[in-house]
Amino acid sequence: MLHLLAAEESSGSLIDVVPGLMVWTLIAFAITFYVLKRFAFGPIQKTIDDRRDRIREAIDEADRARKEARELLEQNRAILAEARNESAEILAEARKVSDAQIQRAKDEAEAERLRRLEDTRKQIDAETTRAIDQIRSEVADLTVEATQRVVGKVLDAEDQRRLIEEAIDGLDFSALERGRS
């Protein structure tokens, strides 16, 4: 019999509707619900709302930061492009200045070469003229001495000059003068 009682209690206790137990369960549920609503649901809801607001603010802040990062990236790209353009302009200007300096140095070197060449020509002409004058002087001296030996007397200045001029006119200095020109 015990067995029957135990079987009866086990099969009917959960399914059977017991009005007193139901009332107490509803009262306990209402009290628990009221306590939870009064003391737990408000703070829990406030915590959830606060967390939702913080998440929303964090998302908004992240969006602002992303937007700002994009703007900064665009600014950096623009600055970089401008810097590249400026560096290209600086390089082009440096090349122009370098080319101009090289050309100026070439022009100065050419001018110096021409000046030295002209100085050398003038020196050669001066030396040629001096050498011709020296040769004429020596020819004149030799002519006077030869005349004294041949004639046996000393000629006066007029005769010496006439003989010297005739001797010099007979000499061919054109080869020396052509080399000078």
Short mmCIF file of C-alpha atoms in Angstrom, two decimals:
data_model
loop_
_atom_site.label_atom_id
_atom_site.label_comp_id
_atom_site.label_asym_id
_atom_site.label_seq_id
_atom_site.Cartn_x
_atom_site.Cartn_y
_atom_site.Cartn_z
CA MET A 1 0.00 0.00 0.00
CA LEU A 2 2.75 2.25 0.60
CA HIS A 3 3.71 1.68 -2.81
CA LEU A 4 0.35 2.77 -4.07
CA LEU A 5 0.41 5.89 -1.96
CA ALA A 6 3.80 6.81 -3.24
CA ALA A 7 2.73 6.22 -6.81
CA GLU A 8 -0.41 8.27 -6.29
CA GLU A 9 1.48 11.17 -4.75
CA SER A 10 4.16 11.16 -7.39
CA SER A 11 1.80 11.06 -10.35
CA GLY A 12 -0.78 13.56 -9.12
CA SER A 13 1.20 16.11 -7.18
CA LEU A 14 2.56 18.05 -10.12
CA ILE A 15 -0.47 17.76 -12.34
CA ASP A 16 -3.16 18.15 -9.77
CA VAL A 17 -4.47 21.64 -9.20
CA VAL A 18 -4.34 22.49 -5.55
CA PRO A 19 -6.18 25.81 -5.03
CA GLY A 20 -4.37 26.80 -1.81
CA LEU A 21 -0.95 26.15 -3.28
CA MET A 22 -1.90 28.10 -6.38
CA VAL A 23 -2.98 31.15 -4.38
CA TRP A 24 0.21 31.12 -2.33
CA THR A 25 2.28 30.70 -5.49
CA LEU A 26 0.52 33.68 -7.08
CA ILE A 27 0.99 35.80 -3.93
CA ALA A 28 4.69 34.83 -3.74
CA PHE A 29 5.05 35.58 -7.44
CA ALA A 30 3.33 39.00 -7.05
CA ILE A 31 5.47 39.91 -4.04
CA THR A 32 8.64 38.80 -5.86
CA PHE A 33 7.55 40.67 -8.98
CA TYR A 34 6.79 43.80 -6.94
CA VAL A 35 10.16 43.62 -5.11
CA LEU A 36 12.01 42.98 -8.37
CA LYS A 37 10.14 45.81 -10.09
CA ARG A 38 10.67 48.19 -7.19
CA PHE A 39 14.32 47.42 -6.43
CA ALA A 40 15.83 45.40 -9.31
CA PHE A 41 14.16 46.18 -12.64
CA GLY A 42 14.68 49.97 -12.32
CA PRO A 43 18.40 49.77 -11.59
CA ILE A 44 18.83 46.95 -14.12
CA GLN A 45 16.95 48.98 -16.75
CA LYS A 46 18.95 52.09 -15.80
CA THR A 47 22.19 50.10 -16.12
CA ILE A 48 21.05 48.75 -19.49
CA ASP A 49 20.06 52.26 -20.64
CA ASP A 50 23.36 53.71 -19.40
CA ARG A 51 25.29 50.97 -21.16
CA ARG A 52 23.26 51.49 -24.35
CA ASP A 53 24.00 55.26 -24.16
CA ARG A 54 27.72 54.61 -23.60
CA ILE A 55 27.79 52.20 -26.53
CA ARG A 56 25.93 54.71 -28.70
CA GLU A 57 28.37 57.48 -27.62
CA ALA A 58 31.32 55.19 -28.29
CA ILE A 59 29.95 54.39 -31.76
CA ASP A 60 29.36 58.10 -32.42
CA GLU A 61 32.86 58.91 -31.16
CA ALA A 62 34.30 56.15 -33.34
CA ASP A 63 32.40 57.54 -36.34
CA ARG A 64 33.71 61.04 -35.59
CA ALA A 65 37.23 59.67 -35.15
CA ARG A 66 36.95 57.71 -38.41
CA LYS A 67 35.66 60.81 -40.22
CA GLU A 68 38.44 62.91 -38.70
CA ALA A 69 41.01 60.25 -39.65
CA ARG A 70 39.71 60.30 -43.24
CA GLU A 71 39.95 64.09 -43.32
CA LEU A 72 43.48 63.94 -41.91
CA LEU A 73 44.40 61.26 -44.42
CA GLU A 74 43.09 63.43 -47.26
CA GLN A 75 44.98 66.42 -45.87
CA ASN A 76 48.13 64.33 -45.60
CA ARG A 77 47.70 63.12 -49.16
CA ALA A 78 47.20 66.70 -50.36
CA ILE A 79 50.24 67.88 -48.40
CA LEU A 80 52.28 64.97 -49.74
CA ALA A 81 51.21 65.74 -53.31
CA GLU A 82 52.05 69.40 -52.78
CA ALA A 83 55.43 68.45 -51.32
CA ARG A 84 56.12 66.21 -54.31
CA ASN A 85 55.20 69.04 -56.68
CA GLU A 86 57.39 71.48 -54.75
CA SER A 87 60.30 69.03 -54.72
CA ALA A 88 59.91 68.52 -58.47
CA GLU A 89 59.89 72.30 -58.97
CA ILE A 90 62.93 72.68 -56.72
CA LEU A 91 64.76 69.96 -58.65
CA ALA A 92 63.85 71.56 -61.97
CA GLU A 93 65.03 74.95 -60.71
CA ALA A 94 68.23 73.38 -59.37
CA ARG A 95 68.83 71.75 -62.74
CA LYS A 96 68.27 75.08 -64.49
CA VAL A 97 70.66 76.83 -62.10
CA SER A 98 73.19 74.03 -62.50
CA ASP A 99 72.93 74.15 -66.29
CA ALA A 100 73.26 77.93 -66.21
CA GLN A 101 76.33 77.71 -63.96
CA ILE A 102 77.88 75.05 -66.19
CA GLN A 103 77.20 77.18 -69.27
CA ARG A 104 78.57 80.28 -67.52
CA ALA A 105 81.70 78.35 -66.50
CA LYS A 106 82.11 77.12 -70.10
CA ASP A 107 81.64 80.66 -71.41
CA GLU A 108 84.16 82.03 -68.90
CA ALA A 109 86.63 79.28 -69.77
CA GLU A 110 86.18 79.99 -73.48
CA ALA A 111 86.62 83.73 -72.90
CA GLU A 112 89.74 83.04 -70.82
CA ARG A 113 91.08 80.73 -73.54
CA LEU A 114 90.45 83.38 -76.21
CA ARG A 115 92.03 86.08 -74.02
CA ARG A 116 95.12 83.93 -73.44
CA LEU A 117 95.26 83.08 -77.14
CA GLU A 118 95.09 86.78 -77.99
CA ASP A 119 97.77 87.56 -75.37
CA THR A 120 99.94 84.82 -76.85
CA ARG A 121 99.44 86.22 -80.36
CA LYS A 122 100.35 89.70 -79.15
CA GLN A 123 103.47 88.32 -77.46
CA ILE A 124 104.40 86.42 -80.62
CA ASP A 125 103.84 89.56 -82.73
CA ALA A 126 105.89 91.65 -80.31
CA GLU A 127 108.69 89.08 -80.28
CA THR A 128 108.56 88.80 -84.07
CA THR A 129 108.73 92.60 -84.43
CA ARG A 130 111.59 92.77 -81.91
CA ALA A 131 113.41 89.95 -83.71
CA ILE A 132 112.95 91.64 -87.11
CA ASP A 133 114.14 94.95 -85.67
CA GLN A 134 117.14 93.20 -84.12
CA ILE A 135 117.90 91.45 -87.42
CA ARG A 136 117.64 94.78 -89.27
CA SER A 137 119.96 96.38 -86.75
CA GLU A 138 122.47 93.57 -87.07
CA VAL A 139 122.22 93.67 -90.87
CA ALA A 140 122.82 97.40 -90.76
CA ASP A 141 125.85 96.95 -88.51
CA LEU A 142 127.19 94.19 -90.75
CA THR A 143 126.58 96.30 -93.84
CA VAL A 144 128.47 99.23 -92.34
CA GLU A 145 131.36 97.00 -91.37
CA ALA A 146 131.39 95.25 -94.75
CA THR A 147 131.32 98.58 -96.52
CA GLN A 148 134.21 99.86 -94.46
CA ARG A 149 136.25 96.81 -95.35
CA VAL A 150 135.36 96.89 -99.04
CA VAL A 151 135.63 100.61 -99.54
CA GLY A 152 138.34 101.07 -96.99
CA LYS A 153 136.95 104.27 -95.60
CA VAL A 154 134.30 105.33 -93.19
CA LEU A 155 131.20 106.65 -94.88
CA ASP A 156 129.31 109.63 -93.69
CA ALA A 157 125.87 109.23 -92.14
CA GLU A 158 124.02 109.93 -95.38
CA ASP A 159 125.95 107.32 -97.35
CA GLN A 160 125.56 104.77 -94.57
CA ARG A 161 121.81 105.30 -94.43
CA ARG A 162 121.45 104.95 -98.21
CA LEU A 163 123.49 101.73 -98.28
CA ILE A 164 121.62 100.28 -95.29
CA GLU A 165 118.26 101.01 -96.89
CA GLU A 166 119.37 99.39 -100.13
CA ALA A 167 120.62 96.31 -98.28
CA ILE A 168 117.49 95.99 -96.19
CA ASP A 169 115.25 96.45 -99.21
CA GLY A 170 117.14 93.63 -100.87
CA LEU A 171 116.39 91.26 -97.98
CA ASP A 172 113.15 89.24 -97.96
CA PHE A 173 111.36 89.64 -94.60
CA SER A 174 107.99 88.69 -96.05
CA ALA A 175 108.23 85.13 -94.73
CA LEU A 176 108.64 86.43 -91.19
CA GLU A 177 105.84 88.94 -91.55
CA ARG A 178 103.46 86.32 -93.02
CA GLY A 179 104.06 84.13 -89.97
CA ARG A 180 103.17 87.10 -87.79
CA SER A 181 99.78 87.64 -89.42
#
